Structure formats: C-alpha cells, structure tokens
Tab-separated table of C-alpha atoms and ligand atoms in Angstrom:
chain	number	residue	atom	x	y	z
A	24	MET	CA	-4.183	-28.744	10.949
A	25	LYS	CA	-3.902	-29.472	7.241
A	26	PHE	CA	-3.538	-26.561	4.833
A	27	SER	CA	-3.940	-26.307	1.089
A	28	ASN	CA	-1.840	-23.197	0.426
A	29	TYR	CA	0.421	-20.789	2.306
A	30	MET	CA	2.680	-17.777	1.968
A	31	ILE	CA	5.330	-16.266	4.211
A	32	LEU	CA	6.615	-12.698	4.045
A	33	GLU	CA	9.370	-10.989	6.000
A	34	PHE	CA	9.803	-7.214	6.005
A	35	PRO	CA	11.223	-4.435	8.202
A	36	SER	CA	8.977	-2.501	10.577
A	37	LYS	CA	8.733	0.562	8.322
A	38	SER	CA	5.352	2.260	8.484
A	39	THR	CA	5.008	2.001	4.699
A	40	ASN	CA	4.884	-1.788	5.075
A	41	GLU	CA	1.552	-1.677	6.944
A	42	ALA	CA	-0.310	-0.990	3.683
A	43	PHE	CA	1.868	-3.520	1.875
A	44	ALA	CA	1.068	-6.248	4.425
A	45	ARG	CA	-2.696	-5.770	4.358
A	46	SER	CA	-2.760	-5.654	0.561
A	47	ALA	CA	-0.600	-8.789	0.330
A	48	VAL	CA	-2.965	-10.694	2.632
A	49	ALA	CA	-5.995	-9.451	0.676
A	50	CYS	CA	-4.412	-10.661	-2.595
A	51	PHE	CA	-3.640	-14.042	-1.063
A	52	ALA	CA	-7.150	-14.334	0.423
A	53	ALA	CA	-8.742	-13.565	-2.969
A	54	GLN	CA	-8.460	-17.246	-3.969
A	55	LEU	CA	-11.111	-18.012	-1.318
A	56	ASP	CA	-13.555	-15.694	-3.117
A	57	PRO	CA	-14.276	-13.624	0.012
A	58	THR	CA	-17.084	-11.071	0.195
A	59	LEU	CA	-16.061	-7.403	0.265
A	60	GLU	CA	-17.043	-7.316	3.925
A	61	GLU	CA	-14.850	-10.320	4.766
A	62	LEU	CA	-11.943	-8.805	2.872
A	63	GLY	CA	-12.394	-5.500	4.685
A	64	ASP	CA	-12.410	-7.222	8.074
A	65	ILE	CA	-9.257	-9.196	7.255
A	66	ARG	CA	-7.431	-6.115	5.945
A	67	THR	CA	-8.317	-4.177	9.087
A	68	ALA	CA	-7.184	-6.958	11.439
A	69	VAL	CA	-3.851	-7.364	9.615
A	70	SER	CA	-3.370	-3.621	9.627
A	71	GLU	CA	-3.876	-3.481	13.417
A	72	ALA	CA	-1.478	-6.375	14.066
A	73	VAL	CA	1.272	-5.018	11.810
A	74	THR	CA	0.849	-1.481	13.156
A	75	ASN	CA	1.381	-2.863	16.667
A	76	CYS	CA	4.707	-4.358	15.574
A	77	ILE	CA	5.764	-1.078	13.969
A	78	VAL	CA	4.686	1.118	16.878
A	79	HIS	CA	5.090	-1.016	20.014
A	80	ALA	CA	7.408	-3.957	19.272
A	81	TYR	CA	10.206	-1.830	17.853
A	82	PRO	CA	9.730	1.642	19.352
A	83	GLU	CA	13.316	2.851	18.860
A	84	GLU	CA	14.646	1.035	15.799
A	85	LEU	CA	13.522	-1.023	12.839
A	86	GLY	CA	13.043	-4.729	13.395
A	87	THR	CA	11.787	-7.756	11.513
A	88	ILE	CA	8.117	-8.635	11.029
A	89	ILE	CA	7.111	-12.070	9.769
A	90	LEU	CA	3.679	-12.598	8.250
A	91	ARG	CA	2.404	-16.081	7.493
A	92	CYS	CA	-0.942	-16.886	5.879
A	93	ARG	CA	-2.376	-20.325	5.364
A	94	ILE	CA	-5.573	-21.592	3.852
A	95	LEU	CA	-6.984	-24.359	5.970
A	96	LYS	CA	-9.212	-27.043	4.554
A	97	ASP	CA	-12.463	-25.658	5.969
A	98	ASN	CA	-12.292	-22.375	4.003
A	99	THR	CA	-10.488	-20.707	6.895
A	100	LEU	CA	-7.767	-18.112	6.507
A	101	ASP	CA	-5.087	-18.505	9.160
A	102	ILE	CA	-2.795	-15.524	9.773
A	103	VAL	CA	0.271	-15.191	11.997
A	104	VAL	CA	2.027	-11.863	12.606
A	105	LYS	CA	5.275	-12.260	14.499
A	106	ASP	CA	7.889	-9.840	15.790
A	107	LYS	CA	11.097	-10.137	17.809
A	108	GLY	CA	10.551	-6.905	19.680
A	109	VAL	CA	9.993	-5.808	23.281
A	110	GLY	CA	7.174	-8.274	24.014
A	111	ILE	CA	4.102	-7.900	26.247
A	112	ALA	CA	4.371	-8.578	29.986
A	113	ASP	CA	0.624	-8.908	30.693
A	114	ILE	CA	-1.368	-10.114	27.683
A	115	GLU	CA	-4.726	-10.117	29.494
A	116	GLN	CA	-4.259	-6.445	30.337
A	117	ALA	CA	-3.093	-5.609	26.792
A	118	ARG	CA	-6.239	-7.211	25.314
A	119	ARG	CA	-8.570	-5.046	27.388
A	120	PRO	CA	-10.489	-2.418	25.379
A	121	SER	CA	-8.913	1.036	25.766
A	122	TYR	CA	-5.723	-0.261	27.398
A	123	THR	CA	-2.722	1.361	25.744
A	124	THR	CA	0.889	2.174	26.532
A	125	GLY	CA	0.935	4.412	23.473
A	126	GLY	CA	-0.237	7.633	25.117
A	127	SER	CA	-2.893	9.944	23.730
A	128	GLU	CA	-2.098	9.109	20.082
A	129	ARG	CA	-3.514	5.604	20.458
A	130	SER	CA	-6.931	4.408	21.545
A	131	GLY	CA	-6.061	0.932	22.822
A	132	MET	CA	-8.581	-0.737	20.527
A	133	GLY	CA	-6.319	-2.741	18.192
A	134	PHE	CA	-6.693	-6.147	19.872
A	135	THR	CA	-10.422	-5.547	20.422
A	136	ILE	CA	-10.834	-4.856	16.692
A	137	MET	CA	-8.828	-7.970	15.746
A	138	GLU	CA	-10.938	-10.057	18.104
A	139	SER	CA	-14.262	-8.800	16.794
A	140	PHE	CA	-13.337	-8.912	13.085
A	141	MET	CA	-11.781	-12.378	13.154
A	142	SER	CA	-13.149	-15.777	14.239
A	143	SER	CA	-10.337	-16.264	16.755
A	144	LEU	CA	-7.358	-14.372	18.183
A	145	GLU	CA	-4.488	-15.840	20.177
A	146	ILE	CA	-1.564	-13.826	21.482
A	147	SER	CA	1.653	-15.228	22.881
A	148	SER	CA	4.570	-13.123	23.992
A	149	CYS	CA	7.827	-13.181	25.884
A	150	PRO	CA	9.122	-9.867	27.252
A	151	GLY	CA	12.386	-8.971	25.527
A	152	LYS	CA	11.923	-11.676	22.889
A	153	GLY	CA	8.825	-10.794	20.912
A	154	THR	CA	5.158	-11.343	20.257
A	155	THR	CA	3.109	-13.650	18.054
A	156	VAL	CA	-0.461	-12.835	17.057
A	157	HIS	CA	-2.426	-15.719	15.581
A	158	MET	CA	-5.784	-14.982	13.945
A	159	ARG	CA	-8.260	-17.064	12.008
A	160	ARG	CA	-11.243	-16.125	9.899
A	161	LYS	CA	-13.683	-18.640	8.550
A	162	LEU	CA	-15.071	-17.474	5.224
A	163	SER	CA	-18.516	-18.091	3.826
A	164	ARG	CA	-18.750	-20.402	0.856
A	165	ARG	CA	-20.248	-18.615	-2.128
A	166	GLN	CA	-21.713	-20.575	-4.994
B	28	ATP	N1	3.563	-6.426	18.953
B	28	ATP	C1	3.558	-5.831	20.155
B	28	ATP	N2	4.699	-5.704	20.869
B	28	ATP	C2	4.713	-5.124	22.085
B	28	ATP	N3	3.613	-4.613	22.700
B	28	ATP	C3	2.450	-4.702	22.031
B	28	ATP	C4	2.348	-5.305	20.739
B	28	ATP	N4	1.059	-5.257	20.337
B	28	ATP	C5	0.389	-4.659	21.334
B	28	ATP	N5	1.200	-4.312	22.357
B	28	ATP	C6	0.807	-3.697	23.645
B	28	ATP	O1	-0.589	-3.926	23.828
B	28	ATP	C7	-1.274	-2.659	23.982
B	28	ATP	C8	-2.663	-2.765	23.364
B	28	ATP	O2	-2.579	-2.918	21.939
B	28	ATP	P1	-3.793	-2.421	21.040
B	28	ATP	O3	-3.455	-2.645	19.623
B	28	ATP	O4	-5.051	-3.031	21.570
B	28	ATP	O5	-3.885	-0.866	21.365
B	28	ATP	P2	-2.886	0.306	20.905
B	28	ATP	O6	-1.957	-0.182	19.844
B	28	ATP	O7	-2.242	0.848	22.143
B	28	ATP	O8	-3.879	1.390	20.304
B	28	ATP	P3	-4.606	1.334	18.862
B	28	ATP	O9	-4.363	-0.035	18.295
B	28	ATP	O10	-6.057	1.592	19.146
B	28	ATP	O11	-3.935	2.413	18.084
B	28	ATP	C9	-0.354	-1.650	23.342
B	28	ATP	O12	-0.559	-0.333	23.842
B	28	ATP	C10	1.024	-2.203	23.691
B	28	ATP	O13	1.369	-1.866	25.034
B	29	MG	MG1	-2.665	-1.196	18.182
C-alpha cells in the first residue's frame, strides 16, 4: 500500500523506552491531526506492544525493538513493533483475553486492548526468532 510518510526507530528493550516509544508515535501521528481520544488509543496500543517486547520477548537480557510507523493514503496510521526475542508458539492462544505466561503480575489483556483500540491487529511469530505486531488505525478527518 502507498504511504506518504514514515519513520523507523530502533532501541533496546529497556523499560524506560516504553514511554519513549509511545511518545514518539504520538508526535509522529500529530501530523494527521488526531483527536485526543484517537491519540490516547494509539499511545495505549503502542505501550502494550512495546511492553510485551520488554517483558516477554527478552525475559533475561536486553534485545532490540524496531518500531516502524507509516501514514497511508487513507488517513490511516500503520504501526509495526518487531522483536527478535523468544517468539510465540501459539498466537491464537496468546490473543485470548486473560491468557498470560507472565504470572500474577500480568492480566493477559495486552493483545485484547490493542485489538479493541486499533482498527486491525495482525501478529506473526516464529519461536526462537521473534515476533511482529502489525496494527492500523484509521483516523477521522477533521475540518
Ligand atoms: N513480543 C512477545 N514475545 C513473546 N511472547 C509474547 C510477546 N507478546 C506477547 N507474548 C505472549 O502472549 C501473552 C499474551 O500477551 P498480552 O499482552 O495479551 O498479555 P500479558 O502481556 O501477559 O499481560 P498484560 O499485557 O495484560 O500485562 C503473553 O503472556 C506472552 O506469553
Ligand atoms: Mg502484554
């Protein structure tokens, strides 16, 4: 699909970079003149995806997270969050509300939140090689 602008960021899976990533996406998305609600939804979805990389993809050591945002022609923000971590064996199971391998600290709602806050969510993964989360959000056109 054609795009009119893009940005790519790469950063280590330090917890401090979760706030950085969601702020960076919000700054990039600002050119689409999003509503506060749209911006809040996008920030939350990015936060969930990046937190998953920090917590699950690289549980023992720091690894690389790649974040790519594109603006598609139909006022859609396209976001990819990619890691080269442990991967997910069963994606269908991982997407289920309340499913978590993170113990009592986590609620298993990250993918459910991403799905409900964004227009689409696609997950691809290869155990031992990493995970890619691809989200899109179509924004309203304000006059
Ligand atoms: N990037 C990733 N790499 C490896 N496993 C992942 C990744 N993202 C998610 N998972 C797996 O999918 C499960 C579900 O993720 P989800 O974000 O829905 O819930 P959670 O992270 O466990 O809890 P919450 O997001 O509510 O704190 C995780 O528990 C983990 O097993
Ligand atoms: Mg999560």
